[in-house]
Amino acid sequence: MNLTSYLCHCPATFSKLGLCPRNRDLKPRILSRKPGVRETKAEESMGEFCNEELNFASSQGVRFFKHVHDNVHGNIYLDPLVLKFIDTEQFQRLRDLKQLGLAHMVYPGAVHSRFEHSLGVYWLAGEAVHKLKTHQGLELGIDRFDVQTVKLAGILHDIGHGPFSHLFEHEFLPKVLNGSQWSHEQMSVDMVDHIVEEHHIEIETEMVKRVKEMILASSKFAMDKSAREKFFLYDIVANGRNGIDVDKFDYIVRDSRACGLGCNFQFQRLMETMRVMGDEICYRNKDYLNIQKLFSCRADLFRTVYTHAKVKAIDLMVVDALVGAYDYLEISSYIHDPSKYWKLDDTIIKTIQTSPAQELKESRDLIQRIFRRDLYKFCDECIVPKDKLENFKHVTAQDIICSQKSGGVTLREEDVVVSNVKIDLTRGRNNPLESIMFFEDYQSEEKFPIPDSRVSHLLPTYYQDMIVRVYSKKPELVKVISEASKNFQLRTYGMKAQVH
């Protein structure tokens, strides 16, 4: 018996699906049962059978989709429209962008790319919107257009990312572009337009518009909330409201696995239990500690991997090499032109290293030092006291050399490098969980925040660290720079670092 015939003989099942059993015309109607109210055992059993039939019917198309096997999520099925974007040189460029930049120089397994991360975010974005549609589709008005839009935003959210993870955007470009507002989110938006035009992709104009809005949703270029329809959809890929999104779900698990680190956060549980209330994705109150683990796992990755002292030393050397090569390689002509930007990736290091050009000698020497493990030497670090964070200003090399006491060697600004590392839970000095709404159970229509004091006294009372690390470019100056750094700490913060 096929699905339609089965439904025509099962009025109860018609009712369960929100269809009209009398004329059997398969037209949807509004369910009278309130969202969250459980069915009777008979209805539940019938619903499970019917859902299997529906899933079977819908899977007939999926099995003909191209699929890839991902080491985190298993089989990922790629729909035809998404494939049109993937099979372009602009998207394939992501294979040459390591997800963790230069961290593989310290963690050898961290060689995964933005390509596989983007596939993972695409898959999780599709899973998330499908779950919402399954549980609340009639109530929320989620349709095919919404599902496709969210999936496209997932696959394209990093299409404009620069080389070497966030180093390119946050550490290199500020040194060569004074006052620039360049961001990888804005470049992603420009790249989407370029790909559609360059490859003549047939796609609805409104869909492209919303995909771009979803990419920008957590950036400073985000649209005003009041200008959006179905605002909850914009929180799935890049959540500017509270930071819980499938982008983090993927990279936290993927990066932890690649670096051989544990991760006790369970994103699957959140995706199963989430619910939209008042145009906002809310979570069951019993998942509070699981969400806390999301943010703490992310902070641990920042401290242990992304800002590891040796990783930052290599980062600083690459920044200096790129600054030295900026004019000769005409990098500025790439970063503002989507038609050329796709040619810019991590292989720029190899370009510098193998070029015989005299203009690149200093940059070439720095890259050579990295591969010979002759790195900038770590001298000292300190965590800025909590009471000093409010008025904290980035520490510079000038601050360190001005703190040098009389000695045999006079430090110069070019001898010292300072890295100001900020680690937080996505909301600066604020607790991100204050922005999250919870519900008690699926019968409840009330959403509410949960203060820390209602959960545990063991949770953190402060939500940001600012770490100042000082490096020497020359091994013979390590001792002198270390002493100058300690003098600076004592003079500025009234203390010296106890842990290195």
PDB file of C-alpha atoms in Angstrom, residues 229-483:
ATOM      1  CA  GLU A 229      10.626  37.846   9.042  1.00  0.00           C
ATOM      2  CA  LYS A 230      10.901  34.543  10.952  1.00  0.00           C
ATOM      3  CA  PHE A 231      13.718  36.008  13.002  1.00  0.00           C
ATOM      4  CA  PHE A 232      14.476  32.647  14.642  1.00  0.00           C
ATOM      5  CA  LEU A 233      15.833  31.329  11.316  1.00  0.00           C
ATOM      6  CA  TYR A 234      18.624  33.915  11.476  1.00  0.00           C
ATOM      7  CA  ASP A 235      19.881  32.402  14.735  1.00  0.00           C
ATOM      8  CA  ILE A 236      20.619  28.969  13.285  1.00  0.00           C
ATOM      9  CA  VAL A 237      23.877  29.591  11.365  1.00  0.00           C
ATOM     10  CA  ALA A 238      25.300  32.778  12.960  1.00  0.00           C
ATOM     11  CA  ASN A 239      23.523  33.718  16.163  1.00  0.00           C
ATOM     12  CA  GLY A 240      24.111  37.330  17.130  1.00  0.00           C
ATOM     13  CA  ARG A 241      21.526  37.116  19.889  1.00  0.00           C
ATOM     14  CA  ASN A 242      23.202  34.671  22.296  1.00  0.00           C
ATOM     15  CA  GLY A 243      25.958  32.828  20.392  1.00  0.00           C
ATOM     16  CA  ILE A 244      24.337  29.376  20.187  1.00  0.00           C
ATOM     17  CA  ASP A 245      24.549  28.324  16.535  1.00  0.00           C
ATOM     18  CA  VAL A 246      25.479  25.364  14.358  1.00  0.00           C
ATOM     19  CA  ASP A 247      28.736  27.058  13.332  1.00  0.00           C
ATOM     20  CA  LYS A 248      29.991  26.557  16.907  1.00  0.00           C
ATOM     21  CA  PHE A 249      28.433  23.094  17.114  1.00  0.00           C
ATOM     22  CA  ASP A 250      30.617  22.000  14.215  1.00  0.00           C
ATOM     23  CA  TYR A 251      33.939  23.686  14.898  1.00  0.00           C
ATOM     24  CA  ILE A 252      34.025  22.871  18.621  1.00  0.00           C
ATOM     25  CA  VAL A 253      33.597  19.147  17.967  1.00  0.00           C
ATOM     26  CA  ARG A 254      35.738  19.120  14.799  1.00  0.00           C
ATOM     27  CA  ASP A 255      38.623  21.125  16.266  1.00  0.00           C
ATOM     28  CA  SER A 256      38.639  19.136  19.521  1.00  0.00           C
ATOM     29  CA  ARG A 257      38.804  15.872  17.597  1.00  0.00           C
ATOM     30  CA  ALA A 258      41.572  17.094  15.265  1.00  0.00           C
ATOM     31  CA  CYS A 259      43.721  18.219  18.190  1.00  0.00           C
ATOM     32  CA  GLY A 260      43.111  15.091  20.248  1.00  0.00           C
ATOM     33  CA  LEU A 261      41.223  16.949  22.973  1.00  0.00           C
ATOM     34  CA  GLY A 262      38.107  15.897  24.831  1.00  0.00           C
ATOM     35  CA  CYS A 263      34.762  17.635  24.362  1.00  0.00           C
ATOM     36  CA  ASN A 264      31.901  16.957  26.770  1.00  0.00           C
ATOM     37  CA  PHE A 265      29.392  19.230  25.061  1.00  0.00           C
ATOM     38  CA  GLN A 266      26.438  17.461  23.388  1.00  0.00           C
ATOM     39  CA  PHE A 267      25.004  19.576  20.590  1.00  0.00           C
ATOM     40  CA  GLN A 268      22.680  16.734  19.515  1.00  0.00           C
ATOM     41  CA  ARG A 269      20.682  17.121  22.719  1.00  0.00           C
ATOM     42  CA  LEU A 270      20.134  20.839  22.130  1.00  0.00           C
ATOM     43  CA  MET A 271      18.999  20.238  18.560  1.00  0.00           C
ATOM     44  CA  GLU A 272      16.508  17.603  19.684  1.00  0.00           C
ATOM     45  CA  THR A 273      14.926  19.676  22.451  1.00  0.00           C
ATOM     46  CA  MET A 274      15.028  23.251  21.096  1.00  0.00           C
ATOM     47  CA  ARG A 275      11.741  25.023  20.525  1.00  0.00           C
ATOM     48  CA  VAL A 276      10.696  28.358  19.020  1.00  0.00           C
ATOM     49  CA  MET A 277       8.753  30.628  21.364  1.00  0.00           C
ATOM     50  CA  GLY A 278       8.009  34.238  20.491  1.00  0.00           C
ATOM     51  CA  ASP A 279      10.168  34.118  17.328  1.00  0.00           C
ATOM     52  CA  GLU A 280      13.168  32.966  19.373  1.00  0.00           C
ATOM     53  CA  ILE A 281      14.834  29.565  19.734  1.00  0.00           C
ATOM     54  CA  CYS A 282      14.547  28.501  23.370  1.00  0.00           C
ATOM     55  CA  TYR A 283      15.913  25.534  25.295  1.00  0.00           C
ATOM     56  CA  ARG A 284      14.686  23.295  28.088  1.00  0.00           C
ATOM     57  CA  ASN A 285      15.777  24.527  31.501  1.00  0.00           C
ATOM     58  CA  LYS A 286      17.396  21.149  32.258  1.00  0.00           C
ATOM     59  CA  ASP A 287      19.878  21.841  29.397  1.00  0.00           C
ATOM     60  CA  TYR A 288      21.368  24.860  31.165  1.00  0.00           C
ATOM     61  CA  LEU A 289      24.592  23.083  32.159  1.00  0.00           C
ATOM     62  CA  ASN A 290      24.990  21.555  28.690  1.00  0.00           C
ATOM     63  CA  ILE A 291      24.871  25.066  27.220  1.00  0.00           C
ATOM     64  CA  GLN A 292      27.402  26.182  29.809  1.00  0.00           C
ATOM     65  CA  LYS A 293      29.678  23.399  28.528  1.00  0.00           C
ATOM     66  CA  LEU A 294      29.326  24.778  24.981  1.00  0.00           C
ATOM     67  CA  PHE A 295      30.845  28.082  26.030  1.00  0.00           C
ATOM     68  CA  SER A 296      33.437  26.582  28.389  1.00  0.00           C
ATOM     69  CA  CYS A 297      34.616  24.110  25.688  1.00  0.00           C
ATOM     70  CA  ARG A 298      35.003  27.005  23.290  1.00  0.00           C
ATOM     71  CA  ALA A 299      37.013  28.982  25.868  1.00  0.00           C
ATOM     72  CA  ASP A 300      39.218  25.932  26.515  1.00  0.00           C
ATOM     73  CA  LEU A 301      39.949  25.637  22.787  1.00  0.00           C
ATOM     74  CA  PHE A 302      40.924  29.305  22.668  1.00  0.00           C
ATOM     75  CA  ARG A 303      43.276  28.943  25.618  1.00  0.00           C
ATOM     76  CA  THR A 304      44.725  25.535  24.742  1.00  0.00           C
ATOM     77  CA  VAL A 305      44.860  25.619  20.919  1.00  0.00           C
ATOM     78  CA  TYR A 306      43.940  28.845  19.161  1.00  0.00           C
ATOM     79  CA  THR A 307      46.076  31.088  21.407  1.00  0.00           C
ATOM     80  CA  HIS A 308      48.691  28.529  22.509  1.00  0.00           C
ATOM     81  CA  ALA A 309      51.926  30.412  23.247  1.00  0.00           C
ATOM     82  CA  LYS A 310      53.857  28.681  20.430  1.00  0.00           C
ATOM     83  CA  VAL A 311      50.958  29.067  17.982  1.00  0.00           C
ATOM     84  CA  LYS A 312      50.888  32.812  18.712  1.00  0.00           C
ATOM     85  CA  ALA A 313      54.670  33.044  18.211  1.00  0.00           C
ATOM     86  CA  ILE A 314      54.239  31.553  14.728  1.00  0.00           C
ATOM     87  CA  ASP A 315      51.247  33.820  14.072  1.00  0.00           C
ATOM     88  CA  LEU A 316      53.299  36.889  14.937  1.00  0.00           C
ATOM     89  CA  MET A 317      56.065  35.821  12.563  1.00  0.00           C
ATOM     90  CA  VAL A 318      53.637  35.216   9.706  1.00  0.00           C
ATOM     91  CA  VAL A 319      52.044  38.633  10.283  1.00  0.00           C
ATOM     92  CA  ASP A 320      55.474  40.268  10.025  1.00  0.00           C
ATOM     93  CA  ALA A 321      56.183  38.269   6.855  1.00  0.00           C
ATOM     94  CA  LEU A 322      52.872  39.303   5.265  1.00  0.00           C
ATOM     95  CA  VAL A 323      53.387  42.949   6.166  1.00  0.00           C
ATOM     96  CA  GLY A 324      56.794  42.818   4.478  1.00  0.00           C
ATOM     97  CA  ALA A 325      55.318  41.197   1.364  1.00  0.00           C
ATOM     98  CA  TYR A 326      52.162  43.334   1.217  1.00  0.00           C
ATOM     99  CA  ASP A 327      53.263  45.835  -1.416  1.00  0.00           C
ATOM    100  CA  TYR A 328      55.321  43.498  -3.589  1.00  0.00           C
ATOM    101  CA  LEU A 329      52.577  40.855  -3.819  1.00  0.00           C
ATOM    102  CA  GLU A 330      49.917  43.575  -4.254  1.00  0.00           C
ATOM    103  CA  ILE A 331      47.709  41.930  -1.646  1.00  0.00           C
ATOM    104  CA  SER A 332      45.492  45.017  -1.487  1.00  0.00           C
ATOM    105  CA  SER A 333      44.274  44.332  -5.034  1.00  0.00           C
ATOM    106  CA  TYR A 334      42.873  40.964  -3.879  1.00  0.00           C
ATOM    107  CA  ILE A 335      41.091  41.865  -0.669  1.00  0.00           C
ATOM    108  CA  HIS A 336      38.688  44.346  -2.236  1.00  0.00           C
ATOM    109  CA  ASP A 337      37.877  42.484  -5.457  1.00  0.00           C
ATOM    110  CA  PRO A 338      35.785  39.275  -5.234  1.00  0.00           C
ATOM    111  CA  SER A 339      36.856  38.284  -8.759  1.00  0.00           C
ATOM    112  CA  LYS A 340      40.469  38.053  -7.529  1.00  0.00           C
ATOM    113  CA  TYR A 341      39.971  37.268  -3.847  1.00  0.00           C
ATOM    114  CA  TRP A 342      39.441  33.545  -4.454  1.00  0.00           C
ATOM    115  CA  LYS A 343      43.109  33.313  -5.500  1.00  0.00           C
ATOM    116  CA  LEU A 344      44.243  34.296  -1.996  1.00  0.00           C
ATOM    117  CA  ASP A 345      44.725  31.353   0.389  1.00  0.00           C
ATOM    118  CA  ASP A 346      47.249  29.705   2.735  1.00  0.00           C
ATOM    119  CA  THR A 347      49.605  28.936  -0.154  1.00  0.00           C
ATOM    120  CA  ILE A 348      50.784  32.543   0.013  1.00  0.00           C
ATOM    121  CA  ILE A 349      53.385  31.270   2.506  1.00  0.00           C
ATOM    122  CA  LYS A 350      54.828  28.958  -0.143  1.00  0.00           C
ATOM    123  CA  THR A 351      54.801  31.821  -2.631  1.00  0.00           C
ATOM    124  CA  ILE A 352      56.917  33.926  -0.272  1.00  0.00           C
ATOM    125  CA  GLN A 353      59.193  31.038   0.673  1.00  0.00           C
ATOM    126  CA  THR A 354      60.037  30.021  -2.909  1.00  0.00           C
ATOM    127  CA  SER A 355      60.201  33.449  -4.537  1.00  0.00           C
ATOM    128  CA  PRO A 356      63.718  34.609  -5.487  1.00  0.00           C
ATOM    129  CA  ALA A 357      62.657  38.279  -5.397  1.00  0.00           C
ATOM    130  CA  GLN A 358      65.015  40.462  -3.385  1.00  0.00           C
ATOM    131  CA  GLU A 359      62.013  42.516  -2.206  1.00  0.00           C
ATOM    132  CA  LEU A 360      60.771  39.445  -0.303  1.00  0.00           C
ATOM    133  CA  LYS A 361      64.067  38.564   1.388  1.00  0.00           C
ATOM    134  CA  GLU A 362      63.055  39.625   4.925  1.00  0.00           C
ATOM    135  CA  SER A 363      59.672  37.909   4.632  1.00  0.00           C
ATOM    136  CA  ARG A 364      61.311  34.826   3.132  1.00  0.00           C
ATOM    137  CA  ASP A 365      63.800  34.647   6.009  1.00  0.00           C
ATOM    138  CA  LEU A 366      60.968  34.783   8.545  1.00  0.00           C
ATOM    139  CA  ILE A 367      59.124  31.917   6.857  1.00  0.00           C
ATOM    140  CA  GLN A 368      62.356  29.960   6.742  1.00  0.00           C
ATOM    141  CA  ARG A 369      62.824  30.514  10.467  1.00  0.00           C
ATOM    142  CA  ILE A 370      59.368  29.072  11.137  1.00  0.00           C
ATOM    143  CA  PHE A 371      60.130  25.866   9.254  1.00  0.00           C
ATOM    144  CA  ARG A 372      63.472  25.581  11.028  1.00  0.00           C
ATOM    145  CA  ARG A 373      61.711  26.112  14.357  1.00  0.00           C
ATOM    146  CA  ASP A 374      63.700  29.244  15.084  1.00  0.00           C
ATOM    147  CA  LEU A 375      60.669  31.029  16.500  1.00  0.00           C
ATOM    148  CA  TYR A 376      60.184  34.276  18.355  1.00  0.00           C
ATOM    149  CA  LYS A 377      61.019  33.428  21.966  1.00  0.00           C
ATOM    150  CA  PHE A 378      58.384  33.564  24.676  1.00  0.00           C
ATOM    151  CA  CYS A 379      59.514  35.859  27.498  1.00  0.00           C
ATOM    152  CA  ASP A 380      56.639  36.501  29.855  1.00  0.00           C
ATOM    153  CA  GLU A 381      52.882  36.686  30.224  1.00  0.00           C
ATOM    154  CA  CYS A 382      50.347  38.009  32.680  1.00  0.00           C
ATOM    155  CA  ILE A 383      46.582  37.979  33.105  1.00  0.00           C
ATOM    156  CA  VAL A 384      45.220  41.498  33.477  1.00  0.00           C
ATOM    157  CA  PRO A 385      43.545  41.874  36.911  1.00  0.00           C
ATOM    158  CA  LYS A 386      39.756  42.044  36.819  1.00  0.00           C
ATOM    159  CA  ASP A 387      39.645  45.547  38.266  1.00  0.00           C
ATOM    160  CA  LYS A 388      41.915  46.796  35.461  1.00  0.00           C
ATOM    161  CA  LEU A 389      39.892  45.381  32.551  1.00  0.00           C
ATOM    162  CA  GLU A 390      37.405  48.241  32.379  1.00  0.00           C
ATOM    163  CA  ASN A 391      40.049  50.734  31.235  1.00  0.00           C
ATOM    164  CA  PHE A 392      42.470  48.264  29.657  1.00  0.00           C
ATOM    165  CA  LYS A 393      44.503  49.489  26.687  1.00  0.00           C
ATOM    166  CA  HIS A 394      46.467  47.099  24.514  1.00  0.00           C
ATOM    167  CA  VAL A 395      50.049  46.763  25.676  1.00  0.00           C
ATOM    168  CA  THR A 396      52.630  47.646  23.033  1.00  0.00           C
ATOM    169  CA  ALA A 397      56.320  46.967  22.487  1.00  0.00           C
ATOM    170  CA  GLN A 398      56.929  50.608  23.428  1.00  0.00           C
ATOM    171  CA  ASP A 399      55.355  49.981  26.848  1.00  0.00           C
ATOM    172  CA  ILE A 400      57.811  47.151  27.462  1.00  0.00           C
ATOM    173  CA  ILE A 401      61.000  48.896  26.381  1.00  0.00           C
ATOM    174  CA  CYS A 402      60.053  51.983  28.400  1.00  0.00           C
ATOM    175  CA  SER A 403      59.956  49.727  31.475  1.00  0.00           C
ATOM    176  CA  GLN A 404      63.562  48.599  31.020  1.00  0.00           C
ATOM    177  CA  LYS A 405      65.853  49.547  33.854  1.00  0.00           C
ATOM    178  CA  SER A 406      69.453  50.498  33.191  1.00  0.00           C
ATOM    179  CA  GLY A 407      71.486  47.608  31.854  1.00  0.00           C
ATOM    180  CA  GLY A 408      74.108  46.618  29.336  1.00  0.00           C
ATOM    181  CA  VAL A 409      71.674  46.263  26.417  1.00  0.00           C
ATOM    182  CA  THR A 410      69.304  48.956  25.225  1.00  0.00           C
ATOM    183  CA  LEU A 411      66.117  47.476  23.827  1.00  0.00           C
ATOM    184  CA  ARG A 412      64.605  48.721  20.591  1.00  0.00           C
ATOM    185  CA  GLU A 413      60.947  48.571  19.629  1.00  0.00           C
ATOM    186  CA  GLU A 414      61.678  46.180  16.759  1.00  0.00           C
ATOM    187  CA  ASP A 415      63.195  43.666  19.223  1.00  0.00           C
ATOM    188  CA  VAL A 416      59.923  43.097  21.080  1.00  0.00           C
ATOM    189  CA  VAL A 417      56.538  41.701  20.071  1.00  0.00           C
ATOM    190  CA  VAL A 418      53.474  41.837  22.301  1.00  0.00           C
ATOM    191  CA  SER A 419      50.350  39.727  21.848  1.00  0.00           C
ATOM    192  CA  ASN A 420      47.153  40.856  23.598  1.00  0.00           C
ATOM    193  CA  VAL A 421      44.926  37.778  23.813  1.00  0.00           C
ATOM    194  CA  LYS A 422      41.259  38.049  24.776  1.00  0.00           C
ATOM    195  CA  ILE A 423      39.386  34.893  25.795  1.00  0.00           C
ATOM    196  CA  ASP A 424      35.707  35.085  26.681  1.00  0.00           C
ATOM    197  CA  LEU A 425      32.430  33.195  26.423  1.00  0.00           C
ATOM    198  CA  THR A 426      31.350  35.067  23.233  1.00  0.00           C
ATOM    199  CA  ARG A 427      29.824  38.084  25.055  1.00  0.00           C
ATOM    200  CA  GLY A 428      32.885  39.908  26.363  1.00  0.00           C
ATOM    201  CA  ARG A 429      32.660  40.517  30.093  1.00  0.00           C
ATOM    202  CA  ASN A 430      28.974  39.552  30.078  1.00  0.00           C
ATOM    203  CA  ASN A 431      27.530  36.125  30.770  1.00  0.00           C
ATOM    204  CA  PRO A 432      26.134  34.767  27.452  1.00  0.00           C
ATOM    205  CA  LEU A 433      23.580  32.657  29.303  1.00  0.00           C
ATOM    206  CA  GLU A 434      21.801  35.832  30.387  1.00  0.00           C
ATOM    207  CA  SER A 435      20.696  36.256  26.759  1.00  0.00           C
ATOM    208  CA  ILE A 436      19.254  32.727  26.459  1.00  0.00           C
ATOM    209  CA  MET A 437      15.597  31.949  27.056  1.00  0.00           C
ATOM    210  CA  PHE A 438      14.439  28.655  28.559  1.00  0.00           C
ATOM    211  CA  PHE A 439      11.162  26.788  29.020  1.00  0.00           C
ATOM    212  CA  GLU A 440      10.132  24.217  31.605  1.00  0.00           C
ATOM    213  CA  ASP A 441       8.411  21.593  29.453  1.00  0.00           C
ATOM    214  CA  TYR A 442       6.531  21.271  26.170  1.00  0.00           C
ATOM    215  CA  GLN A 443       3.175  22.049  27.793  1.00  0.00           C
ATOM    216  CA  SER A 444       4.502  25.393  29.025  1.00  0.00           C
ATOM    217  CA  GLU A 445       3.926  28.594  27.060  1.00  0.00           C
ATOM    218  CA  GLU A 446       6.262  30.667  29.218  1.00  0.00           C
ATOM    219  CA  LYS A 447       9.919  31.440  28.450  1.00  0.00           C
ATOM    220  CA  PHE A 448      12.356  32.836  30.994  1.00  0.00           C
ATOM    221  CA  PRO A 449      16.068  33.489  31.666  1.00  0.00           C
ATOM    222  CA  ILE A 450      17.932  31.612  34.396  1.00  0.00           C
ATOM    223  CA  PRO A 451      20.411  33.501  36.614  1.00  0.00           C
ATOM    224  CA  ASP A 452      23.586  31.684  37.656  1.00  0.00           C
ATOM    225  CA  SER A 453      22.601  31.846  41.314  1.00  0.00           C
ATOM    226  CA  ARG A 454      19.636  29.558  40.575  1.00  0.00           C
ATOM    227  CA  VAL A 455      21.825  26.797  39.133  1.00  0.00           C
ATOM    228  CA  SER A 456      25.174  26.386  40.868  1.00  0.00           C
ATOM    229  CA  HIS A 457      27.680  28.364  42.891  1.00  0.00           C
ATOM    230  CA  LEU A 458      30.466  26.570  41.017  1.00  0.00           C
ATOM    231  CA  LEU A 459      29.843  28.405  37.748  1.00  0.00           C
ATOM    232  CA  PRO A 460      32.236  31.252  36.847  1.00  0.00           C
ATOM    233  CA  THR A 461      31.590  34.681  38.286  1.00  0.00           C
ATOM    234  CA  TYR A 462      33.669  36.412  35.602  1.00  0.00           C
ATOM    235  CA  TYR A 463      33.516  35.782  31.877  1.00  0.00           C
ATOM    236  CA  GLN A 464      36.630  37.210  30.261  1.00  0.00           C
ATOM    237  CA  ASP A 465      40.415  36.872  30.449  1.00  0.00           C
ATOM    238  CA  MET A 466      42.856  39.331  28.915  1.00  0.00           C
ATOM    239  CA  ILE A 467      46.325  37.828  28.605  1.00  0.00           C
ATOM    240  CA  VAL A 468      49.382  39.889  27.702  1.00  0.00           C
ATOM    241  CA  ARG A 469      52.233  37.830  26.214  1.00  0.00           C
ATOM    242  CA  VAL A 470      55.658  39.225  25.433  1.00  0.00           C
ATOM    243  CA  TYR A 471      58.074  37.718  22.893  1.00  0.00           C
ATOM    244  CA  SER A 472      61.635  38.430  21.827  1.00  0.00           C
ATOM    245  CA  LYS A 473      62.629  38.338  18.173  1.00  0.00           C
ATOM    246  CA  LYS A 474      66.199  37.499  19.177  1.00  0.00           C
ATOM    247  CA  PRO A 475      67.157  34.647  21.560  1.00  0.00           C
ATOM    248  CA  GLU A 476      69.920  36.645  23.225  1.00  0.00           C
ATOM    249  CA  LEU A 477      67.436  39.309  24.425  1.00  0.00           C
ATOM    250  CA  VAL A 478      65.020  36.980  26.231  1.00  0.00           C
ATOM    251  CA  LYS A 479      66.337  37.705  29.727  1.00  0.00           C
ATOM    252  CA  VAL A 480      66.421  41.489  29.263  1.00  0.00           C
ATOM    253  CA  ILE A 481      62.903  41.602  27.775  1.00  0.00           C
ATOM    254  CA  SER A 482      61.553  39.307  30.505  1.00  0.00           C
ATOM    255  CA  GLU A 483      62.830  41.672  33.178  1.00  0.00           C
TER     256      GLU A 483
END
